[in-house]
mmCIF file of C-alpha atoms in Angstrom:
data_model
loop_
_atom_site.group_PDB
_atom_site.id
_atom_site.type_symbol
_atom_site.label_atom_id
_atom_site.label_comp_id
_atom_site.label_asym_id
_atom_site.label_seq_id
_atom_site.Cartn_x
_atom_site.Cartn_y
_atom_site.Cartn_z
ATOM 1 C CA MET A 1 127.810 -28.513 -81.028
ATOM 2 C CA PRO A 2 128.811 -31.694 -79.178
ATOM 3 C CA THR A 3 131.411 -33.967 -80.765
ATOM 4 C CA ARG A 4 129.448 -37.209 -79.824
ATOM 5 C CA PHE A 5 126.437 -38.832 -81.421
ATOM 6 C CA ALA A 6 123.029 -39.045 -79.769
ATOM 7 C CA ARG A 7 122.121 -41.782 -77.336
ATOM 8 C CA GLY A 8 118.967 -43.614 -78.545
ATOM 9 C CA TRP A 9 117.386 -45.770 -81.235
ATOM 10 C CA HIS A 10 118.109 -44.792 -84.820
ATOM 11 C CA CYS A 11 116.169 -46.225 -87.770
ATOM 12 C CA LEU A 12 118.361 -47.640 -90.585
ATOM 13 C CA GLY A 13 115.454 -48.059 -93.011
ATOM 14 C CA LEU A 14 113.142 -50.871 -93.986
ATOM 15 C CA GLU A 15 114.237 -54.237 -92.704
ATOM 16 C CA LYS A 16 113.444 -56.086 -95.969
ATOM 17 C CA LYS A 17 116.317 -54.149 -97.531
ATOM 18 C CA TYR A 18 118.745 -56.097 -95.394
ATOM 19 C CA ARG A 19 117.176 -59.539 -95.752
ATOM 20 C CA ASP A 20 118.679 -60.562 -99.099
ATOM 21 C CA GLY A 21 121.415 -62.785 -97.629
ATOM 22 C CA LYS A 22 124.110 -60.261 -98.406
ATOM 23 C CA PRO A 23 126.171 -57.932 -96.117
ATOM 24 C CA HIS A 24 125.188 -54.240 -96.227
ATOM 25 C CA THR A 25 127.381 -51.218 -95.555
ATOM 26 C CA VAL A 26 125.958 -48.469 -93.254
ATOM 27 C CA ASN A 27 128.066 -45.379 -92.633
ATOM 28 C CA ALA A 28 126.862 -44.102 -89.254
ATOM 29 C CA PHE A 29 128.112 -42.492 -86.058
ATOM 30 C CA GLY A 30 131.397 -41.668 -87.717
ATOM 31 C CA LYS A 31 132.010 -45.349 -88.383
ATOM 32 C CA LYS A 32 131.403 -48.008 -91.027
ATOM 33 C CA LEU A 33 128.996 -50.739 -89.903
ATOM 34 C CA VAL A 34 127.943 -53.997 -91.519
ATOM 35 C CA VAL A 35 124.343 -55.305 -91.367
ATOM 36 C CA PHE A 36 123.564 -58.966 -92.192
ATOM 37 C CA SER A 37 120.894 -61.573 -91.565
ATOM 38 C CA ASP A 38 121.777 -64.860 -89.889
ATOM 39 C CA SER A 39 120.239 -68.318 -90.755
ATOM 40 C CA LYS A 40 117.286 -67.595 -88.425
ATOM 41 C CA GLY A 41 116.534 -64.323 -90.148
ATOM 42 C CA ASP A 42 117.738 -62.160 -87.265
ATOM 43 C CA LEU A 43 119.450 -58.987 -88.429
ATOM 44 C CA LYS A 44 122.841 -58.278 -86.827
ATOM 45 C CA ILE A 45 125.001 -55.157 -86.827
ATOM 46 C CA LEU A 46 128.775 -55.116 -86.330
ATOM 47 C CA ASP A 47 131.665 -52.741 -86.831
ATOM 48 C CA ALA A 48 132.577 -53.309 -90.458
ATOM 49 C CA TYR A 49 136.375 -53.503 -90.151
ATOM 50 C CA CYS A 50 137.783 -56.878 -89.144
ATOM 51 C CA ARG A 51 139.797 -56.715 -85.937
ATOM 52 C CA HIS A 52 142.356 -59.130 -87.519
ATOM 53 C CA MET A 53 143.921 -57.079 -90.289
ATOM 54 C CA GLY A 54 141.263 -54.501 -91.150
ATOM 55 C CA GLY A 55 139.365 -56.203 -93.931
ATOM 56 C CA ASP A 56 135.940 -54.740 -94.769
ATOM 57 C CA LEU A 57 133.351 -57.233 -93.542
ATOM 58 C CA SER A 58 130.624 -55.426 -95.636
ATOM 59 C CA GLN A 59 132.551 -56.657 -98.683
ATOM 60 C CA GLY A 60 132.591 -60.175 -97.396
ATOM 61 C CA GLU A 61 130.108 -63.020 -97.463
ATOM 62 C CA VAL A 62 127.411 -64.336 -95.142
ATOM 63 C CA LYS A 63 128.248 -67.952 -94.297
ATOM 64 C CA GLY A 64 125.613 -69.557 -92.068
ATOM 65 C CA ASP A 65 125.287 -67.376 -88.960
ATOM 66 C CA GLU A 66 128.507 -65.522 -89.470
ATOM 67 C CA ILE A 67 129.902 -62.791 -91.721
ATOM 68 C CA ALA A 68 133.165 -63.870 -93.283
ATOM 69 C CA CYS A 69 135.948 -61.342 -93.896
ATOM 70 C CA PRO A 70 137.055 -61.187 -97.524
ATOM 71 C CA PHE A 71 140.737 -60.775 -96.515
ATOM 72 C CA HIS A 72 141.438 -63.942 -94.459
ATOM 73 C CA ASP A 73 137.920 -65.518 -93.980
ATOM 74 C CA TRP A 74 137.716 -64.909 -90.262
ATOM 75 C CA ARG A 75 134.069 -65.623 -89.324
ATOM 76 C CA TRP A 76 132.277 -63.140 -87.076
ATOM 77 C CA GLY A 77 129.024 -63.913 -85.257
ATOM 78 C CA GLY A 78 126.245 -61.438 -84.562
ATOM 79 C CA ASP A 79 127.352 -61.237 -80.943
ATOM 80 C CA GLY A 80 130.664 -59.707 -81.992
ATOM 81 C CA ARG A 81 132.753 -62.901 -81.202
ATOM 82 C CA CYS A 82 134.984 -64.522 -83.828
ATOM 83 C CA LYS A 83 133.534 -68.001 -84.246
ATOM 84 C CA GLN A 84 136.074 -69.681 -86.379
ATOM 85 C CA ILE A 85 139.295 -69.183 -88.359
ATOM 86 C CA PRO A 86 139.415 -71.892 -91.045
ATOM 87 C CA TYR A 87 143.188 -72.062 -91.269
ATOM 88 C CA ALA A 88 143.860 -71.803 -87.493
ATOM 89 C CA ARG A 89 143.868 -74.406 -84.619
ATOM 90 C CA ARG A 90 141.946 -72.102 -82.319
ATOM 91 C CA VAL A 91 140.404 -68.674 -82.136
ATOM 92 C CA PRO A 92 142.199 -66.072 -79.924
ATOM 93 C CA LEU A 93 140.230 -65.407 -76.711
ATOM 94 C CA ARG A 94 140.228 -61.713 -77.348
ATOM 95 C CA ALA A 95 138.889 -62.024 -80.917
ATOM 96 C CA ARG A 96 135.887 -59.722 -80.497
ATOM 97 C CA THR A 97 134.439 -56.711 -82.240
ATOM 98 C CA GLN A 98 131.661 -54.292 -81.396
ATOM 99 C CA ALA A 99 128.145 -55.666 -81.835
ATOM 100 C CA TRP A 100 125.376 -53.068 -81.965
ATOM 101 C CA PRO A 101 121.939 -53.706 -80.404
ATOM 102 C CA ALA A 102 119.381 -54.104 -83.184
ATOM 103 C CA MET A 103 115.626 -54.178 -83.187
ATOM 104 C CA CYS A 104 113.003 -54.752 -85.902
ATOM 105 C CA GLN A 105 109.585 -53.174 -85.556
ATOM 106 C CA ASP A 106 106.786 -52.100 -87.960
ATOM 107 C CA GLY A 107 108.890 -53.192 -90.867
ATOM 108 C CA MET A 108 111.900 -51.039 -89.888
ATOM 109 C CA LEU A 109 115.412 -51.901 -88.577
ATOM 110 C CA PHE A 110 116.679 -49.869 -85.635
ATOM 111 C CA VAL A 111 120.216 -49.671 -84.109
ATOM 112 C CA TRP A 112 120.934 -48.427 -80.532
ATOM 113 C CA ASN A 113 123.760 -46.022 -80.082
ATOM 114 C CA ASP A 114 125.105 -44.972 -76.621
ATOM 115 C CA PRO A 115 128.478 -43.161 -76.259
ATOM 116 C CA GLU A 116 128.672 -44.651 -72.738
ATOM 117 C CA GLY A 117 128.282 -48.148 -74.054
ATOM 118 C CA ASN A 118 125.157 -48.983 -71.999
ATOM 119 C CA PRO A 119 122.348 -51.234 -73.266
ATOM 120 C CA PRO A 120 119.009 -49.812 -74.510
ATOM 121 C CA ILE A 121 117.006 -47.861 -71.995
ATOM 122 C CA ALA A 122 113.448 -49.312 -71.556
ATOM 123 C CA GLU A 123 111.924 -45.785 -71.163
ATOM 124 C CA GLN A 124 113.196 -44.860 -74.637
ATOM 125 C CA ALA A 125 111.504 -47.692 -76.469
ATOM 126 C CA ILE A 126 110.001 -46.805 -79.844
ATOM 127 C CA PRO A 127 106.151 -47.279 -79.610
ATOM 128 C CA ARG A 128 104.155 -49.414 -82.061
ATOM 129 C CA ILE A 129 102.641 -47.404 -84.843
ATOM 130 C CA ASP A 130 98.852 -46.992 -84.756
ATOM 131 C CA GLY A 131 98.006 -47.607 -88.387
ATOM 132 C CA GLY A 132 100.462 -48.204 -91.196
ATOM 133 C CA PRO A 133 101.117 -51.195 -93.517
ATOM 134 C CA ASP A 134 100.415 -53.786 -90.829
ATOM 135 C CA THR A 135 96.819 -52.534 -90.517
ATOM 136 C CA GLU A 136 94.083 -53.722 -92.880
ATOM 137 C CA GLY A 137 93.118 -51.108 -95.448
ATOM 138 C CA TRP A 138 96.380 -49.194 -95.330
ATOM 139 C CA THR A 139 99.011 -48.829 -98.061
ATOM 140 C CA ASP A 140 102.534 -50.227 -97.867
ATOM 141 C CA TRP A 141 105.325 -47.877 -96.905
ATOM 142 C CA ALA A 142 106.387 -45.433 -99.580
ATOM 143 C CA TRP A 143 109.933 -45.060 -98.361
ATOM 144 C CA TYR A 144 112.558 -42.504 -99.371
ATOM 145 C CA GLU A 145 116.171 -41.981 -98.361
ATOM 146 C CA THR A 146 118.518 -39.035 -99.040
ATOM 147 C CA ARG A 147 121.772 -37.719 -97.631
ATOM 148 C CA VAL A 148 121.725 -34.169 -96.183
ATOM 149 C CA ASP A 149 125.105 -32.421 -95.557
ATOM 150 C CA THR A 150 124.528 -30.546 -92.284
ATOM 151 C CA ASN A 151 124.317 -31.357 -88.644
ATOM 152 C CA CYS A 152 121.232 -33.382 -87.745
ATOM 153 C CA ARG A 153 120.082 -30.895 -85.146
ATOM 154 C CA GLU A 154 118.786 -28.710 -88.029
ATOM 155 C CA ILE A 155 115.982 -31.155 -88.728
ATOM 156 C CA ILE A 156 114.856 -31.160 -85.078
ATOM 157 C CA ASP A 157 114.281 -27.398 -84.969
ATOM 158 C CA ASN A 158 111.418 -27.983 -87.430
ATOM 159 C CA LEU A 159 109.233 -29.300 -84.608
ATOM 160 C CA VAL A 160 108.650 -25.826 -83.101
ATOM 161 C CA ASP A 161 108.726 -23.827 -86.361
ATOM 162 C CA MET A 162 105.063 -22.631 -86.853
ATOM 163 C CA ALA A 163 105.734 -19.846 -89.402
ATOM 164 C CA HIS A 164 107.445 -21.962 -92.076
ATOM 165 C CA PHE A 165 104.204 -23.778 -92.797
ATOM 166 C CA PHE A 166 102.840 -20.676 -94.602
ATOM 167 C CA TYR A 167 105.973 -19.891 -96.598
ATOM 168 C CA VAL A 168 107.247 -23.401 -97.340
ATOM 169 C CA HIS A 169 104.230 -25.712 -97.272
ATOM 170 C CA HIS A 170 101.503 -23.314 -98.556
ATOM 171 C CA ALA A 171 99.317 -23.815 -95.461
ATOM 172 C CA PHE A 172 99.192 -22.352 -92.018
ATOM 173 C CA PRO A 173 98.301 -23.474 -88.483
ATOM 174 C CA THR A 174 95.290 -22.048 -86.714
ATOM 175 C CA TYR A 175 96.310 -23.936 -83.582
ATOM 176 C CA PHE A 176 99.910 -24.753 -82.608
ATOM 177 C CA LYS A 177 101.265 -26.245 -79.395
ATOM 178 C CA ASN A 178 104.492 -28.042 -78.212
ATOM 179 C CA THR A 179 104.993 -30.365 -75.338
ATOM 180 C CA PHE A 180 108.373 -31.803 -74.164
ATOM 181 C CA GLU A 181 108.561 -34.510 -71.532
ATOM 182 C CA GLY A 182 111.154 -37.228 -70.871
ATOM 183 C CA HIS A 183 112.481 -38.540 -74.163
ATOM 184 C CA THR A 184 109.498 -37.302 -76.223
ATOM 185 C CA ALA A 185 108.825 -33.956 -77.919
ATOM 186 C CA ALA A 186 105.536 -33.289 -79.642
ATOM 187 C CA GLN A 187 103.955 -30.765 -82.026
ATOM 188 C CA ILE A 188 100.189 -30.548 -82.062
ATOM 189 C CA GLN A 189 98.668 -28.405 -84.786
ATOM 190 C CA ARG A 190 95.595 -27.785 -86.865
ATOM 191 C CA GLY A 191 96.058 -26.040 -90.199
ATOM 192 C CA VAL A 192 94.265 -24.830 -93.280
ATOM 193 C CA SER A 193 95.444 -24.750 -96.883
ATOM 194 C CA ARG A 194 96.275 -21.550 -98.684
ATOM 195 C CA GLU A 195 93.601 -20.629 -101.308
ATOM 196 C CA ASP A 196 96.170 -18.724 -103.352
ATOM 197 C CA LEU A 197 98.746 -21.548 -103.752
ATOM 198 C CA ARG A 198 98.059 -25.232 -104.460
ATOM 199 C CA PRO A 199 101.027 -26.339 -106.625
ATOM 200 C CA ALA A 200 101.435 -29.839 -105.179
ATOM 201 C CA GLU A 201 97.856 -30.933 -105.761
ATOM 202 C CA LYS A 202 97.763 -29.426 -109.206
ATOM 203 C CA ALA A 203 101.034 -31.210 -110.142
ATOM 204 C CA ILE A 204 99.757 -34.572 -108.990
ATOM 205 C CA GLY A 205 96.144 -34.236 -109.908
ATOM 206 C CA GLY A 206 95.021 -35.355 -106.422
ATOM 207 C CA PRO A 207 91.896 -34.220 -104.479
ATOM 208 C CA LYS A 208 91.795 -30.722 -103.065
ATOM 209 C CA ARG A 209 92.917 -30.445 -99.495
ATOM 210 C CA THR A 210 91.283 -27.953 -97.121
ATOM 211 C CA GLY A 211 93.583 -28.553 -94.153
ATOM 212 C CA ASN A 212 94.984 -31.056 -91.698
ATOM 213 C CA THR A 213 95.154 -32.078 -88.029
ATOM 214 C CA SER A 214 98.584 -33.353 -86.881
ATOM 215 C CA ILE A 215 100.303 -34.779 -83.843
ATOM 216 C CA ALA A 216 103.965 -35.233 -84.603
ATOM 217 C CA THR A 217 106.098 -36.793 -81.871
ATOM 218 C CA TYR A 218 109.783 -37.451 -81.648
ATOM 219 C CA HIS A 219 110.510 -40.585 -79.639
ATOM 220 C CA GLY A 220 114.183 -40.071 -78.709
ATOM 221 C CA PRO A 221 116.660 -38.035 -80.784
ATOM 222 C CA SER A 222 115.920 -39.197 -84.313
ATOM 223 C CA PHE A 223 112.541 -40.981 -84.899
ATOM 224 C CA MET A 224 109.380 -39.034 -85.344
ATOM 225 C CA ILE A 225 105.871 -40.424 -85.917
ATOM 226 C CA ASP A 226 103.441 -37.905 -87.348
ATOM 227 C CA ASP A 227 99.820 -39.016 -87.035
ATOM 228 C CA LEU A 228 98.140 -36.915 -89.745
ATOM 229 C CA ILE A 229 94.525 -36.457 -90.703
ATOM 230 C CA TYR A 230 94.060 -34.683 -94.021
ATOM 231 C CA HIS A 231 90.754 -32.886 -94.712
ATOM 232 C CA TYR A 232 89.493 -32.855 -98.269
ATOM 233 C CA GLU A 233 86.902 -30.810 -100.098
ATOM 234 C CA SER A 234 85.276 -33.837 -101.859
ATOM 235 C CA LEU A 235 86.340 -36.741 -99.635
ATOM 236 C CA ASP A 236 86.024 -37.880 -96.020
ATOM 237 C CA ASP A 237 89.051 -37.358 -93.783
ATOM 238 C CA VAL A 238 92.018 -39.626 -94.535
ATOM 239 C CA ARG A 239 94.466 -40.816 -91.907
ATOM 240 C CA THR A 240 98.130 -40.824 -92.851
ATOM 241 C CA VAL A 241 101.247 -41.866 -90.921
ATOM 242 C CA LEU A 242 104.397 -39.999 -91.845
ATOM 243 C CA ILE A 243 107.701 -41.302 -90.484
ATOM 244 C CA ASN A 244 110.503 -38.756 -90.299
ATOM 245 C CA CYS A 245 113.749 -40.349 -89.157
ATOM 246 C CA HIS A 246 117.514 -40.113 -89.596
ATOM 247 C CA TYR A 247 120.846 -41.355 -88.438
ATOM 248 C CA PRO A 248 124.103 -39.313 -88.370
ATOM 249 C CA ILE A 249 126.780 -40.223 -90.848
ATOM 250 C CA ASP A 250 129.229 -37.922 -89.139
ATOM 251 C CA GLU A 251 129.045 -34.553 -87.337
ATOM 252 C CA ASN A 252 128.191 -32.659 -90.560
ATOM 253 C CA SER A 253 125.928 -35.037 -92.459
ATOM 254 C CA PHE A 254 123.050 -37.392 -91.894
ATOM 255 C CA MET A 255 120.974 -39.940 -93.785
ATOM 256 C CA LEU A 256 117.401 -38.671 -93.826
ATOM 257 C CA MET A 257 114.558 -41.145 -94.376
ATOM 258 C CA TYR A 258 110.781 -40.730 -94.455
ATOM 259 C CA GLY A 259 108.028 -43.170 -94.924
ATOM 260 C CA ILE A 260 104.325 -42.586 -95.845
ATOM 261 C CA SER A 261 101.379 -44.886 -95.305
ATOM 262 C CA LEU A 262 97.751 -43.936 -95.473
ATOM 263 C CA GLN A 263 94.335 -45.406 -95.004
ATOM 264 C CA ARG A 264 92.869 -46.057 -98.485
ATOM 265 C CA PRO A 265 90.097 -43.564 -99.110
ATOM 266 C CA GLU A 266 86.460 -44.391 -99.752
ATOM 267 C CA VAL A 267 85.802 -43.655 -103.450
ATOM 268 C CA ALA A 268 83.048 -43.981 -105.972
ATOM 269 C CA ASP A 269 82.567 -47.319 -107.825
ATOM 270 C CA ASP A 270 84.204 -45.970 -110.996
ATOM 271 C CA GLU A 271 87.376 -44.821 -109.180
ATOM 272 C CA ASP A 272 90.446 -46.878 -108.191
ATOM 273 C CA PRO A 273 91.250 -46.376 -104.528
ATOM 274 C CA GLU A 274 94.807 -47.434 -105.006
ATOM 275 C CA VAL A 275 95.448 -44.818 -107.717
ATOM 276 C CA LEU A 276 93.901 -42.104 -105.609
ATOM 277 C CA ALA A 277 95.962 -43.274 -102.533
ATOM 278 C CA GLN A 278 99.153 -43.022 -104.485
ATOM 279 C CA LYS A 279 98.333 -39.449 -105.620
ATOM 280 C CA MET A 280 97.827 -38.584 -101.964
ATOM 281 C CA VAL A 281 101.155 -40.157 -101.082
ATOM 282 C CA GLN A 282 102.947 -38.140 -103.698
ATOM 283 C CA THR A 283 101.272 -34.951 -102.567
ATOM 284 C CA THR A 284 102.563 -35.648 -98.978
ATOM 285 C CA ARG A 285 106.010 -36.407 -100.452
ATOM 286 C CA ILE A 286 106.173 -33.079 -102.224
ATOM 287 C CA GLY A 287 105.372 -31.402 -98.879
ATOM 288 C CA PHE A 288 108.185 -33.180 -97.145
ATOM 289 C CA GLU A 289 110.654 -32.492 -99.928
ATOM 290 C CA GLN A 290 109.935 -28.797 -99.455
ATOM 291 C CA ASP A 291 111.536 -29.101 -96.057
ATOM 292 C CA VAL A 292 114.473 -31.075 -97.480
ATOM 293 C CA ALA A 293 115.222 -28.293 -99.889
ATOM 294 C CA ILE A 294 115.490 -25.866 -96.985
ATOM 295 C CA TRP A 295 117.702 -28.158 -94.947
ATOM 296 C CA ARG A 296 120.069 -28.683 -97.896
ATOM 297 C CA ASN A 297 120.741 -24.948 -98.267
ATOM 298 C CA LYS A 298 120.438 -23.348 -94.869
ATOM 299 C CA THR A 299 123.278 -22.804 -92.397
ATOM 300 C CA ARG A 300 123.398 -23.566 -88.690
ATOM 301 C CA ILE A 301 122.606 -20.691 -86.311
ATOM 302 C CA ASP A 302 123.548 -21.612 -82.774
ATOM 303 C CA ASN A 303 122.054 -18.449 -81.165
ATOM 304 C CA PRO A 304 119.118 -17.558 -83.381
ATOM 305 C CA LEU A 305 117.443 -14.127 -83.104
ATOM 306 C CA LEU A 306 113.759 -14.891 -82.446
ATOM 307 C CA CYS A 307 110.443 -13.146 -82.248
ATOM 308 C CA GLU A 308 107.644 -14.296 -79.928
ATOM 309 C CA GLU A 309 105.775 -16.297 -82.657
ATOM 310 C CA ASP A 310 108.868 -18.351 -83.422
ATOM 311 C CA GLY A 311 108.124 -20.675 -80.548
ATOM 312 C CA PRO A 312 110.235 -22.431 -78.002
ATOM 313 C CA VAL A 313 113.398 -23.034 -80.074
ATOM 314 C CA TYR A 314 115.810 -22.817 -77.096
ATOM 315 C CA GLN A 315 113.634 -25.041 -74.890
ATOM 316 C CA LEU A 316 113.554 -27.693 -77.704
ATOM 317 C CA ARG A 317 117.310 -27.561 -78.053
ATOM 318 C CA ARG A 318 117.654 -27.982 -74.275
ATOM 319 C CA TRP A 319 115.456 -31.069 -74.434
ATOM 320 C CA TYR A 320 117.565 -32.335 -77.307
ATOM 321 C CA ASP A 321 120.752 -31.914 -75.244
ATOM 322 C CA GLN A 322 119.751 -34.828 -73.077
ATOM 323 C CA PHE A 323 120.753 -37.326 -75.752
ATOM 324 C CA TYR A 324 124.269 -35.877 -75.899
ATOM 325 C CA THR A 325 124.739 -35.892 -72.070
ATOM 326 C CA ASP A 326 125.859 -38.758 -69.856
ATOM 327 C CA VAL A 327 122.888 -40.241 -67.903
ATOM 328 C CA ALA A 328 124.509 -39.241 -64.626
ATOM 329 C CA ASP A 329 124.685 -35.576 -65.729
ATOM 330 C CA LEU A 330 121.152 -35.198 -66.952
ATOM 331 C CA GLU A 331 119.396 -32.030 -65.573
ATOM 332 C CA PRO A 332 115.648 -31.746 -64.773
ATOM 333 C CA GLU A 333 115.177 -28.941 -67.302
ATOM 334 C CA MET A 334 116.084 -31.438 -70.038
ATOM 335 C CA THR A 335 113.367 -33.883 -69.211
ATOM 336 C CA ASP A 336 110.700 -32.123 -67.085
ATOM 337 C CA ARG A 337 107.380 -31.516 -68.782
ATOM 338 C CA PHE A 338 107.174 -28.270 -70.737
ATOM 339 C CA GLU A 339 104.211 -26.885 -72.633
ATOM 340 C CA PHE A 340 103.903 -23.966 -74.933
ATOM 341 C CA GLU A 341 100.758 -23.020 -76.799
ATOM 342 C CA LEU A 342 101.512 -20.345 -79.403
ATOM 343 C CA ASP A 343 99.026 -17.531 -79.925
ATOM 344 C CA THR A 344 98.312 -17.770 -83.692
ATOM 345 C CA THR A 345 96.030 -14.676 -83.750
ATOM 346 C CA LYS A 346 98.534 -12.201 -85.238
ATOM 347 C CA PRO A 347 100.133 -14.470 -87.896
ATOM 348 C CA VAL A 348 96.757 -15.838 -89.007
ATOM 349 C CA GLU A 349 95.439 -12.307 -89.465
ATOM 350 C CA ALA A 350 98.475 -11.284 -91.473
ATOM 351 C CA TRP A 351 98.427 -14.395 -93.620
ATOM 352 C CA GLN A 352 94.761 -14.141 -94.440
ATOM 353 C CA ARG A 353 95.264 -10.551 -95.603
ATOM 354 C CA GLU A 354 98.166 -11.627 -97.789
ATOM 355 C CA ILE A 355 96.013 -14.422 -99.313
ATOM 356 C CA GLU A 356 93.168 -11.946 -99.955
ATOM 357 C CA VAL A 357 95.612 -9.556 -101.743
ATOM 358 C CA ASN A 358 97.018 -12.357 -103.874
ATOM 359 C CA LEU A 359 93.549 -13.580 -104.880
ATOM 360 C CA ALA A 360 92.410 -10.040 -105.689
ATOM 361 C CA ARG A 361 95.493 -9.554 -107.935
ATOM 362 C CA ARG A 362 94.845 -12.811 -109.664
ATOM 363 C CA ALA A 363 91.229 -11.897 -110.305
ATOM 364 C CA ALA A 364 92.246 -8.472 -111.648
ATOM 365 C CA ALA A 365 94.799 -10.125 -113.965
ATOM 366 C CA LEU A 366 92.176 -12.488 -115.343
ATOM 367 C CA GLU A 367 89.823 -9.614 -115.905
ATOM 368 C CA SER A 368 92.463 -7.750 -117.764
ATOM 369 C CA GLN A 369 93.185 -10.753 -120.001
ATOM 370 C CA ASP A 370 89.524 -11.151 -120.778
ATOM 371 C CA ALA A 371 89.222 -7.473 -121.666
#
């Protein structure tokens, strides 16, 4: 694995978290950063340790447009320049620290990382979300954050993993395709729910899902937008946006975040659409946490032994390599368009037989109890 961190935009969470007038600590890219809001409300990101004598700026105080070091009160602006030293006649010309490019979009704060020190690349811009909290009739972000102690590549592999849907998420794809091109990598799938297992819906008390249609796309190395349509037995289709994003803490851990927003469903007059929407959100959360449990406990396999139905794991990893490679050294196979449509015939046949066996066993057990 490379010893550098990926080039690209990384989400640091919801921007409102950082707009309380206080400095915030973010451990990312093997460093400690400080995030603060200036008097105009613009969010700024700097290296957290003061270049003077090493004080921790994230433990300091926001004073006007600057962050003040708690050690000697050196005042640092969002551009990385020291603006004033209250006890000094002048500020040294070389009094600068690293300022990180920041961007706010769709209610989230992003930071740009580039090991070569270059500014953001226009082609790697994060697109605006179609739907979500800024759209009328949609719920606010349900946002969750958790630390995972493994290399962040492990979460990327999920994009091509068709088989885990049956064993982890209690559903299975009837159609599954991947496309990689430029800085984007997508998973297109249509799936149906398992009739023999519905623990999430039963736990939450939400409506019965029959399946889903999903287009999940990574935009750069760490930010995925999943445009989901859930199909229900007793409701019209419901659109959901699932954000799956992370930033590396160091080489062996990352901060995983995911956000859920959905279009409020049409319900009968005696039902509360907000209550039903929150049940749907919680069902989606349970599904995502099933992945998290796997990531927390698996190990990294650099040269996995694969069968044909495991999909283009190595091609995905080659696409992912581009973010750890100097721009001048990029190779066409990292960014050229690649498509792979997986033949789901064999797995679907096997899984349907397994479901039938499970249902038959359940029916026999019920008959035995009645007898």
